[in-house]
Amino acid sequence: MKVIRLHDLEFEMFIAPEQINETVGRLALAINHDYQGRNPILLIVLNGAFVFAADLVRRLSIPLQMDFVKLRSYLGTASTGSIHEHFLWESSLKDRHIIIVEDIIDTGHTLHHLVGKVAAEGPASIETACLLLKPAARQYPDPVKYCGMEMPNDFVVGYGLDYDGLGREIAGIYKKI
Ligand code: XMP
Ligand code: MG
């Protein structure tokens, strides 16, 4: 089995690129179906979600807009419990249909923080699309309508996800050994 090393940790293959591709296709199909005629704004959470979002938007066939927020809650391999906002969106979210695009939902703290901020702008609706979700780590109840895969409470890298800055460019998803 392929093992990769980033800083002081080793990771093994967890989700192959083909399986990610299939999952993104399934999410895109659902969003294409649900958002016809609604011109949503996809609010992409940097840094981690940039690869997922790039693949997802290229499979969407509905008119849409994109905007970006940059938040950070993770240091090393653990959620810190405090959210740092580097920047938020530029567009007006008022009366718009918003789809938050996240790479992974762990405790749910980042999503909860963001949903609160977005809701204060008076959007027409807010839903969330994420590639991965860790049900055992979840501490906040915000619904996730478009979830790619549920996974155990492991630390993962690749496909946009990093361990202290490394691993984002890896095509598959690897989990800490
Ligand atoms: P919370 O706990 O706020 O965490 O739901 C969500 C954010 O934390 C990052 N995160 C990870 N990053 N491997 C990573 O590289 C992981 O296993 C992992 N779990 C959470 C991620 O940035 C997400 O937006
Ligand atoms: Mg992230």
Coordinates of N, CA, C and O and ligand atoms in Angstrom, one line a residue:
M1 N 0.8 -1.2 0.0 CA 0.0 0.0 0.0 C 0.9 1.3 0.0 O 1.9 1.3 0.7
K2 N 0.4 2.3 -0.7 CA 1.2 3.5 -0.9 C 1.2 4.3 0.4 O 0.1 4.6 0.9
V3 N 2.4 4.6 0.9 CA 2.4 5.4 2.2 C 3.2 6.7 1.8 O 4.2 6.7 1.1
I4 N 2.7 7.9 2.3 CA 3.4 9.1 2.0 C 3.7 9.8 3.4 O 3.1 9.5 4.4
R5 N 4.8 10.5 3.4 CA 5.3 11.2 4.6 C 5.2 12.7 4.4 O 5.7 13.2 3.4
L6 N 4.6 13.4 5.4 CA 4.5 14.8 5.4 C 4.9 15.3 6.8 O 4.4 14.9 7.8
H7 N 5.9 16.2 6.8 CA 6.6 16.6 8.1 C 6.9 15.3 8.9 O 7.6 14.4 8.3
D8 N 6.4 15.2 10.1 CA 6.7 14.0 10.9 C 5.7 12.9 10.9 O 5.8 11.9 11.6
L9 N 4.7 12.9 10.0 CA 3.6 11.9 10.0 C 3.6 11.1 8.7 O 4.0 11.6 7.7
E10 N 3.0 9.9 8.8 CA 2.9 9.0 7.7 C 1.4 8.8 7.4 O 0.6 8.8 8.3
F11 N 1.0 8.8 6.1 CA -0.4 8.7 5.7 C -0.5 7.5 4.7 O 0.4 7.3 3.9
E12 N -1.7 6.8 4.7 CA -1.9 5.8 3.8 C -3.1 6.1 2.9 O -4.0 6.8 3.4
M13 N -3.2 5.5 1.7 CA -4.3 5.8 0.8 C -5.6 5.5 1.5 O -5.8 4.5 2.1
F14 N -6.6 6.4 1.3 CA -7.9 6.2 1.9 C -9.0 6.3 0.9 O -9.8 5.4 0.8
I15 N -9.0 7.3 0.0 CA -10.0 7.4 -1.0 C -9.3 7.7 -2.4 O -8.6 8.7 -2.5
A16 N -9.5 6.8 -3.3 CA -8.8 7.0 -4.6 C -9.4 8.1 -5.4 O -10.6 8.4 -5.3
P17 N -8.6 8.7 -6.3 CA -9.2 9.7 -7.2 C -10.4 9.3 -8.0 O -11.3 10.2 -8.1
E18 N -10.5 8.1 -8.4 CA -11.7 7.7 -9.2 C -13.0 7.7 -8.3 O -14.0 8.1 -8.7
Q19 N -12.8 7.4 -7.0 CA -14.0 7.4 -6.1 C -14.4 8.8 -5.8 O -15.5 9.1 -5.6
I20 N -13.4 9.7 -5.6 CA -13.7 11.1 -5.4 C -14.4 11.7 -6.6 O -15.5 12.3 -6.4
N21 N -14.0 11.3 -7.8 CA -14.6 11.8 -9.0 C -16.1 11.4 -9.1 O -16.9 12.2 -9.4
E22 N -16.3 10.1 -8.8 CA -17.7 9.6 -8.8 C -18.6 10.4 -7.8 O -19.7 10.7 -8.1
T23 N -18.0 10.6 -6.6 CA -18.7 11.3 -5.5 C -19.1 12.7 -5.9 O -20.2 13.2 -5.7
V24 N -18.1 13.4 -6.5 CA -18.3 14.8 -6.9 C -19.4 14.8 -8.0 O -20.3 15.7 -8.0
G25 N -19.4 13.8 -8.9 CA -20.4 13.8 -10.0 C -21.8 13.6 -9.4 O -22.7 14.2 -9.9
R26 N -21.9 12.8 -8.4 CA -23.2 12.6 -7.7 C -23.7 13.9 -7.1 O -24.9 14.2 -7.2
L27 N -22.8 14.6 -6.4 CA -23.2 15.9 -5.7 C -23.6 16.9 -6.8 O -24.6 17.6 -6.6
A28 N -22.9 16.9 -7.9 CA -23.2 17.9 -9.0 C -24.6 17.6 -9.6 O -25.3 18.5 -9.9
L29 N -24.9 16.3 -9.7 CA -26.2 15.9 -10.3 C -27.3 16.5 -9.4 O -28.3 17.0 -9.9
A30 N -27.2 16.3 -8.1 CA -28.2 16.7 -7.2 C -28.3 18.3 -7.2 O -29.4 18.8 -7.2
I31 N -27.2 19.0 -7.3 CA -27.2 20.4 -7.3 C -27.8 21.0 -8.6 O -28.7 21.9 -8.6
N32 N -27.4 20.4 -9.7 CA -28.0 20.7 -11.0 C -29.5 20.6 -11.0 O -30.2 21.4 -11.5
H33 N -30.0 19.5 -10.4 CA -31.4 19.3 -10.3 C -32.1 20.3 -9.4 O -33.1 20.8 -9.8
D34 N -31.5 20.6 -8.2 CA -32.2 21.4 -7.2 C -32.2 22.9 -7.5 O -33.0 23.6 -7.0
Y35 N -31.2 23.3 -8.3 CA -30.9 24.8 -8.4 C -31.3 25.4 -9.8 O -30.8 26.5 -10.1
Q36 N -32.0 24.6 -10.6 CA -32.4 25.2 -11.9 C -33.2 26.5 -11.7 O -34.1 26.5 -10.9
G37 N -32.8 27.5 -12.4 CA -33.5 28.8 -12.3 C -33.3 29.6 -11.0 O -33.9 30.6 -10.8
R38 N -32.3 29.2 -10.2 CA -32.1 29.9 -8.9 C -30.8 30.7 -8.8 O -30.6 31.4 -7.9
N39 N -30.0 30.5 -9.8 CA -28.7 31.3 -9.9 C -28.0 31.4 -8.5 O -27.8 32.5 -8.0
P40 N -27.6 30.3 -8.0 CA -27.0 30.3 -6.6 C -25.6 31.0 -6.6 O -25.0 31.1 -7.6
I41 N -25.2 31.4 -5.4 CA -23.8 31.8 -5.1 C -23.2 30.7 -4.4 O -23.7 30.3 -3.3
L42 N -22.1 30.1 -5.0 CA -21.4 29.1 -4.2 C -20.3 29.8 -3.4 O -19.5 30.6 -4.0
L43 N -20.4 29.6 -2.1 CA -19.5 30.3 -1.2 C -18.4 29.3 -0.8 O -18.7 28.4 0.0
I44 N -17.2 29.5 -1.4 CA -16.2 28.5 -1.3 C -15.2 28.8 -0.1 O -14.7 29.9 -0.1
V45 N -15.1 27.8 0.7 CA -14.3 28.1 2.0 C -12.8 27.7 1.7 O -12.5 26.5 1.6
L46 N -12.0 28.7 1.6 CA -10.6 28.5 1.4 C -9.9 28.3 2.8 O -10.4 28.7 3.8
N47 N -8.8 27.6 2.8 CA -8.1 27.1 1.6 C -8.6 25.7 1.1 O -8.6 25.4 -0.1
G48 N -8.9 24.9 2.1 CA -9.1 23.5 1.8 C -10.0 23.1 0.7 O -9.8 22.1 0.0
A49 N -11.1 23.9 0.5 CA -12.1 23.5 -0.5 C -11.8 23.8 -1.9 O -12.6 23.6 -2.8
F50 N -10.6 24.4 -2.2 CA -10.4 24.9 -3.5 C -10.3 23.8 -4.6 O -10.8 24.0 -5.7
V51 N -9.8 22.6 -4.3 CA -9.8 21.5 -5.3 C -11.2 20.9 -5.5 O -11.6 20.8 -6.6
F52 N -11.9 20.6 -4.4 CA -13.2 20.1 -4.5 C -14.1 21.1 -5.3 O -14.9 20.7 -6.2
A53 N -14.0 22.4 -4.9 CA -14.9 23.4 -5.6 C -14.6 23.4 -7.1 O -15.5 23.5 -7.9
A54 N -13.3 23.4 -7.4 CA -12.9 23.5 -8.9 C -13.5 22.3 -9.6 O -13.9 22.5 -10.8
D55 N -13.5 21.1 -9.1 CA -14.0 19.9 -9.7 C -15.6 20.0 -9.8 O -16.2 19.7 -10.8
L56 N -16.1 20.5 -8.6 CA -17.6 20.5 -8.6 C -18.2 21.5 -9.6 O -19.1 21.2 -10.3
V57 N -17.6 22.7 -9.6 CA -18.3 23.8 -10.5 C -18.1 23.4 -12.0 O -19.0 23.7 -12.8
R58 N -17.1 22.6 -12.3 CA -17.0 22.2 -13.7 C -17.9 21.1 -14.1 O -18.1 20.7 -15.3
R59 N -18.6 20.5 -13.1 CA -19.7 19.5 -13.4 C -21.1 20.1 -13.3 O -22.1 19.4 -13.4
L60 N -21.1 21.4 -12.9 CA -22.5 22.1 -12.8 C -22.8 22.7 -14.1 O -22.0 23.3 -14.8
S61 N -24.1 22.6 -14.5 CA -24.5 23.1 -15.8 C -25.6 24.2 -15.6 O -26.2 24.6 -16.6
I62 N -25.8 24.6 -14.4 CA -26.8 25.7 -14.1 C -26.0 27.0 -14.1 O -24.8 27.1 -13.7
P63 N -26.7 28.2 -14.3 CA -26.0 29.5 -14.1 C -25.7 29.6 -12.6 O -26.6 29.3 -11.8
L64 N -24.6 30.1 -12.3 CA -24.2 30.3 -10.9 C -23.1 31.3 -10.8 O -22.5 31.7 -11.8
Q65 N -22.9 31.8 -9.5 CA -21.8 32.7 -9.3 C -21.0 32.0 -8.1 O -21.5 31.2 -7.5
M66 N -19.7 32.5 -8.0 CA -18.9 32.0 -7.0 C -18.3 33.2 -6.2 O -18.1 34.2 -6.7
D67 N -18.2 32.9 -4.9 CA -17.4 33.9 -4.1 C -16.7 33.1 -3.0 O -16.9 31.9 -2.9
F68 N -15.8 33.7 -2.3 CA -14.8 33.0 -1.5 C -14.7 33.6 -0.1 O -14.8 34.8 0.0
V69 N -14.5 32.7 0.9 CA -14.2 33.2 2.2 C -13.0 32.4 2.6 O -12.7 31.3 2.1
K70 N -12.2 33.0 3.5 CA -11.0 32.3 4.0 C -11.1 32.3 5.5 O -11.0 33.3 6.1
L71 N -11.2 31.1 6.0 CA -11.3 30.9 7.4 C -10.3 29.8 7.9 O -9.9 29.0 7.1
R72 N -9.9 29.9 9.1 CA -9.1 28.9 9.6 C -9.4 28.5 11.1 O -9.6 29.3 11.9
S73 N -9.6 27.1 11.3 CA -9.9 26.6 12.6 C -8.9 25.6 13.0 O -8.8 25.2 14.2
Y74 N -8.1 25.0 12.0 CA -7.3 23.9 12.3 C -5.8 24.3 12.5 O -5.3 25.1 11.7
L75 N -5.1 23.7 13.4 CA -3.7 23.9 13.6 C -3.1 22.5 13.7 O -3.6 21.7 14.6
G76 N -2.2 22.1 12.8 CA -1.7 20.7 12.9 C -2.8 19.8 12.6 O -3.4 19.9 11.5
T77 N -3.0 18.8 13.5 CA -4.1 17.8 13.2 C -5.3 18.0 14.1 O -6.1 17.0 14.2
A78 N -5.5 19.1 14.7 CA -6.6 19.3 15.6 C -7.4 20.6 15.3 O -6.8 21.6 15.0
S79 N -8.7 20.5 15.5 CA -9.6 21.7 15.4 C -9.3 22.5 16.7 O -9.2 22.0 17.8
T80 N -9.1 23.8 16.5 CA -8.7 24.7 17.7 C -9.9 25.2 18.5 O -9.7 25.6 19.6
G81 N -11.1 25.2 17.9 CA -12.2 25.7 18.6 C -12.4 27.2 18.5 O -13.3 27.8 18.9
S82 N -11.4 27.9 17.8 CA -11.6 29.4 17.5 C -11.4 29.6 16.0 O -10.5 29.0 15.4
I83 N -12.3 30.4 15.5 CA -12.2 30.6 14.0 C -11.6 32.0 13.7 O -12.0 33.0 14.3
H84 N -10.6 31.9 12.9 CA -10.0 33.2 12.4 C -10.5 33.5 11.0 O -10.4 32.6 10.1
E85 N -11.1 34.7 10.8 CA -11.5 35.1 9.5 C -10.5 35.9 8.8 O -10.1 37.0 9.2
H86 N -9.9 35.4 7.7 CA -8.9 36.2 7.0 C -9.7 37.1 6.1 O -9.4 38.3 6.0
F87 N -10.7 36.6 5.4 CA -11.7 37.5 4.6 C -13.0 36.8 4.4 O -13.1 35.6 4.5
L88 N -14.0 37.6 4.1 CA -15.3 37.1 3.8 C -15.7 37.5 2.4 O -14.9 38.1 1.7
W89 N -16.9 37.2 1.9 CA -17.3 37.4 0.6 C -17.3 38.9 0.1 O -17.3 39.8 1.0
E90 N -17.4 39.1 -1.2 CA -17.5 40.4 -1.7 C -18.9 40.7 -2.2 O -19.3 41.9 -2.3
S91 N -19.6 39.7 -2.7 CA -21.0 39.9 -3.3 C -22.0 40.3 -2.2 O -21.8 40.0 -1.1
S92 N -23.1 40.8 -2.7 CA -24.3 40.9 -1.8 C -25.0 39.6 -1.7 O -25.3 39.0 -2.8
L93 N -25.2 39.1 -0.5 CA -25.9 37.8 -0.4 C -27.4 37.9 -0.2 O -28.1 36.9 -0.2
K94 N -27.8 39.2 -0.1 CA -29.2 39.4 0.2 C -30.1 38.8 -0.9 O -29.9 39.0 -2.1
D95 N -31.1 38.0 -0.4 CA -32.1 37.4 -1.3 C -31.5 36.4 -2.3 O -32.2 36.1 -3.3
R96 N -30.3 36.0 -2.1 CA -29.7 35.0 -3.0 C -29.7 33.6 -2.4 O -29.8 33.5 -1.1
H97 N -29.6 32.6 -3.2 CA -29.5 31.2 -2.8 C -28.1 30.9 -2.6 O -27.3 31.0 -3.6
I98 N -27.7 30.6 -1.4 CA -26.3 30.4 -1.1 C -26.0 28.9 -0.9 O -26.7 28.2 -0.1
I99 N -24.9 28.4 -1.5 CA -24.4 27.0 -1.2 C -23.0 27.2 -0.7 O -22.1 27.6 -1.4
I100 N -22.8 26.9 0.6 CA -21.5 26.9 1.2 C -20.8 25.6 0.7 O -21.3 24.5 0.8
V101 N -19.6 25.8 0.2 CA -18.8 24.6 -0.3 C -17.6 24.4 0.6 O -16.7 25.2 0.7
E102 N -17.6 23.3 1.4 CA -16.6 23.0 2.3 C -15.9 21.7 1.9 O -16.5 20.8 1.3
D103 N -14.6 21.5 2.2 CA -13.9 20.3 2.0 C -14.4 19.2 3.0 O -14.7 18.1 2.6
I104 N -14.3 19.6 4.3 CA -14.6 18.5 5.3 C -15.2 19.2 6.5 O -14.9 20.3 6.9
I105 N -16.2 18.5 7.1 CA -16.8 19.0 8.3 C -16.4 18.1 9.4 O -16.7 16.9 9.4
D106 N -15.8 18.7 10.4 CA -15.2 17.9 11.5 C -16.1 18.1 12.8 O -17.2 17.5 12.9
T107 N -15.8 19.1 13.6 CA -16.7 19.4 14.7 C -17.9 20.1 14.2 O -19.0 20.1 14.9
G108 N -17.8 20.8 13.1 CA -18.9 21.6 12.5 C -18.8 23.0 13.0 O -19.7 23.9 12.6
H109 N -17.8 23.4 13.8 CA -17.7 24.7 14.3 C -17.5 25.8 13.2 O -18.2 26.8 13.2
T110 N -16.6 25.5 12.2 CA -16.4 26.4 11.1 C -17.7 26.7 10.4 O -18.1 27.8 10.1
L111 N -18.4 25.6 10.1 CA -19.7 25.7 9.3 C -20.7 26.5 10.1 O -21.4 27.4 9.6
H112 N -20.8 26.2 11.4 CA -21.8 26.9 12.3 C -21.5 28.4 12.3 O -22.4 29.3 12.2
H113 N -20.2 28.8 12.4 CA -19.8 30.2 12.4 C -20.2 30.8 11.1 O -20.8 31.9 11.1
L114 N -19.9 30.2 10.0 CA -20.2 30.7 8.7 C -21.7 30.9 8.4 O -22.1 31.9 7.9
V115 N -22.4 29.8 8.8 CA -23.9 29.9 8.6 C -24.5 31.1 9.3 O -25.3 31.8 8.8
G116 N -24.0 31.3 10.5 CA -24.5 32.5 11.3 C -24.2 33.8 10.6 O -25.1 34.7 10.5
K117 N -23.0 33.9 10.0 CA -22.6 35.2 9.3 C -23.4 35.4 8.1 O -23.8 36.5 7.7
V118 N -23.6 34.3 7.3 CA -24.3 34.3 6.0 C -25.8 34.7 6.3 O -26.4 35.5 5.7
A119 N -26.4 34.0 7.3 CA -27.8 34.2 7.7 C -28.1 35.7 8.0 O -29.1 36.2 7.7
A120 N -27.1 36.4 8.6 CA -27.3 37.8 9.0 C -27.4 38.7 7.8 O -27.8 39.8 7.9
E121 N -27.0 38.2 6.6 CA -27.1 39.0 5.3 C -28.4 38.9 4.6 O -28.6 39.5 3.6
G122 N -29.3 38.1 5.2 CA -30.7 38.0 4.6 C -30.7 37.2 3.3 O -31.4 37.7 2.3
P123 N -30.1 36.1 3.1 CA -30.1 35.3 1.9 C -31.5 34.7 1.7 O -32.2 34.5 2.7
A124 N -31.8 34.2 0.5 CA -33.1 33.5 0.2 C -33.0 32.1 0.8 O -34.0 31.6 1.3
S125 N -31.9 31.5 0.8 CA -31.7 30.1 1.3 C -30.2 29.9 1.6 O -29.4 30.5 0.9
I126 N -29.9 29.0 2.5 CA -28.5 28.5 2.7 C -28.5 27.0 2.8 O -29.3 26.4 3.6
E127 N -27.7 26.4 2.0 CA -27.4 25.0 2.1 C -25.9 24.8 2.1 O -25.1 25.7 1.7
T128 N -25.5 23.5 2.4 CA -24.1 23.2 2.4 C -23.7 22.0 1.6 O -24.5 21.0 1.6
A129 N -22.6 22.1 0.8 CA -22.1 20.9 0.1 C -20.7 20.7 0.7 O -19.9 21.6 0.8
C130 N -20.5 19.4 1.1 CA -19.1 19.1 1.6 C -18.7 17.8 1.0 O -19.6 16.9 0.7
L131 N -17.4 17.6 0.8 CA -17.0 16.3 0.3 C -17.0 15.2 1.4 O -17.4 14.1 1.2
L132 N -16.5 15.6 2.6 CA -16.3 14.6 3.7 C -16.9 15.2 5.0 O -16.9 16.4 5.2
L133 N -17.4 14.2 5.8 CA -18.0 14.6 7.0 C -17.7 13.5 8.1 O -17.7 12.4 7.8
K134 N -17.3 14.0 9.3 CA -16.9 13.1 10.3 C -18.0 13.1 11.4 O -18.0 13.9 12.3
P135 N -19.0 12.2 11.3 CA -20.2 12.2 12.2 C -19.8 12.1 13.6 O -20.4 12.8 14.5
A136 N -18.7 11.3 14.0 CA -18.4 11.1 15.4 C -17.8 12.4 16.0 O -17.7 12.5 17.2
A137 N -17.3 13.3 15.2 CA -16.7 14.5 15.7 C -17.6 15.7 15.8 O -17.4 16.7 16.5
R138 N -18.8 15.6 15.2 CA -19.7 16.7 15.0 C -20.3 17.2 16.3 O -20.7 16.4 17.2
Q139 N -20.2 18.5 16.5 CA -20.8 19.1 17.8 C -21.8 20.1 17.5 O -22.4 20.7 18.4
Y140 N -22.1 20.4 16.2 CA -23.1 21.5 15.9 C -24.1 20.9 14.9 O -23.7 20.0 14.1
P141 N -25.3 21.4 15.0 CA -26.4 20.7 14.3 C -26.7 21.1 12.9 O -27.6 20.6 12.2
D142 N -25.9 22.1 12.4 CA -26.3 22.7 11.0 C -26.4 21.6 10.0 O -25.5 20.8 9.8
P143 N -27.5 21.6 9.3 CA -27.8 20.5 8.3 C -26.8 20.6 7.1 O -26.4 21.7 6.7
V144 N -26.4 19.5 6.5 CA -25.6 19.4 5.4 C -26.3 18.7 4.3 O -26.5 17.4 4.4
K145 N -26.9 19.4 3.3 CA -27.8 18.8 2.3 C -27.0 17.9 1.3 O -27.5 16.9 0.9
Y146 N -25.8 18.4 0.9 CA -25.0 17.6 -0.1 C -23.7 17.2 0.5 O -22.7 17.9 0.6
C147 N -23.7 15.9 1.0 CA -22.5 15.4 1.7 C -22.0 14.3 0.8 O -22.7 13.3 0.5
G148 N -20.7 14.4 0.4 CA -20.1 13.3 -0.4 C -20.0 12.0 0.3 O -20.5 11.0 -0.1
M149 N -19.2 12.0 1.4 CA -19.0 10.7 2.1 C -18.8 11.0 3.6 O -18.3 12.0 4.0
E150 N -19.3 10.1 4.4 CA -19.1 10.1 5.8 C -17.8 9.3 6.1 O -17.5 8.3 5.3
M151 N -17.0 9.7 7.1 CA -15.8 9.0 7.3 C -15.6 8.9 8.8 O -16.1 9.7 9.6
P152 N -14.7 8.0 9.3 CA -14.4 7.9 10.7 C -13.6 9.1 11.2 O -13.2 9.9 10.3
N153 N -13.4 9.2 12.4 CA -12.7 10.4 13.0 C -11.2 10.3 12.8 O -10.4 10.4 13.8
D154 N -10.7 10.2 11.6 CA -9.3 10.2 11.2 C -8.9 11.5 10.7 O -9.7 12.3 10.2
F155 N -7.6 11.8 10.7 CA -7.1 13.0 10.1 C -6.6 12.7 8.7 O -5.9 11.7 8.5
V156 N -7.1 13.5 7.7 CA -6.8 13.2 6.3 C -6.2 14.3 5.6 O -6.3 15.5 6.0
V157 N -5.4 14.0 4.5 CA -4.8 15.0 3.7 C -5.0 14.7 2.2 O -5.4 13.6 1.9
G158 N -4.7 15.6 1.4 CA -4.8 15.4 -0.1 C -6.1 16.1 -0.6 O -7.0 16.4 0.2
Y159 N -6.2 16.3 -1.9 CA -7.3 16.8 -2.6 C -7.7 18.2 -1.9 O -8.9 18.4 -1.5
G160 N -6.7 19.0 -1.6 CA -7.0 20.3 -1.0 C -6.7 20.4 0.4 O -6.4 21.4 1.0
L161 N -6.7 19.2 1.1 CA -6.5 19.2 2.6 C -5.0 19.1 2.9 O -4.3 18.4 2.2
D162 N -4.6 19.8 4.0 CA -3.2 19.8 4.3 C -2.9 19.4 5.7 O -3.7 19.5 6.6
Y163 N -1.7 19.0 5.9 CA -1.1 18.9 7.2 C 0.0 20.0 7.3 O 1.0 19.9 6.7
D164 N -0.3 21.0 8.1 CA 0.6 22.2 8.3 C 1.2 22.6 6.9 O 2.4 22.7 6.8
G165 N 0.3 22.8 5.9 CA 0.8 23.4 4.7 C 1.2 22.4 3.6 O 1.3 22.8 2.4
L166 N 1.3 21.2 4.0 CA 1.7 20.2 3.0 C 0.6 19.2 2.6 O -0.2 18.9 3.4
G167 N 0.6 18.8 1.3 CA -0.3 17.7 0.9 C -1.5 18.1 0.1 O -2.2 17.3 -0.4
R168 N -1.7 19.4 -0.1 CA -2.9 19.9 -0.8 C -3.0 19.4 -2.2 O -4.0 19.2 -2.8
E169 N -1.8 19.2 -2.9 CA -1.8 18.9 -4.3 C -2.0 17.5 -4.6 O -2.1 17.1 -5.8
I170 N -2.0 16.6 -3.6 CA -2.1 15.2 -3.8 C -3.5 14.8 -4.4 O -4.5 15.3 -3.9
A171 N -3.6 14.0 -5.4 CA -4.8 13.7 -6.1 C -5.8 12.9 -5.3 O -7.0 13.2 -5.4
G172 N -5.4 12.0 -4.5 CA -6.3 11.2 -3.7 C -6.3 11.7 -2.3 O -5.7 12.7 -2.0
I173 N -7.1 11.0 -1.4 CA -7.1 11.4 0.0 C -6.5 10.3 0.8 O -6.7 9.1 0.6
Y174 N -5.6 10.8 1.7 CA -4.8 9.8 2.5 C -5.1 10.1 4.0 O -5.3 11.2 4.4
K175 N -5.1 9.0 4.8 CA -5.3 9.2 6.2 C -4.1 8.8 7.1 O -3.3 8.0 6.7
K176 N -4.0 9.5 8.2 CA -2.9 9.4 9.1 C -2.9 7.9 9.6 O -3.9 7.4 10.1
I177 N -1.6 7.4 9.6 CA -1.5 6.0 10.1 C -1.3 6.1 11.6 O -0.5 6.9 12.1
Ligands
XMP1 P1 -14.5 22.0 12.1 O1 -14.0 21.3 13.3 O2 -14.6 23.5 12.3 O3 -13.3 21.8 11.0 O4 -15.7 21.4 11.5 C1 -13.4 22.1 9.7 C2 -12.2 22.6 9.1 O5 -11.0 22.0 9.7 C3 -10.2 21.5 8.7 N1 -10.1 20.0 8.9 C4 -9.2 19.2 8.4 N2 -8.2 19.5 7.6 N3 -7.6 17.2 7.5 C5 -7.4 18.4 7.2 O6 -6.4 18.7 6.4 C6 -8.7 16.8 8.3 O7 -8.9 15.6 8.6 C7 -9.5 17.9 8.8 N4 -10.6 17.9 9.5 C8 -11.0 19.2 9.6 C9 -10.8 21.9 7.4 O8 -10.1 23.0 6.9 C10 -12.2 22.2 7.6 O9 -12.6 23.4 6.9
MG2 MG -11.3 24.1 5.3

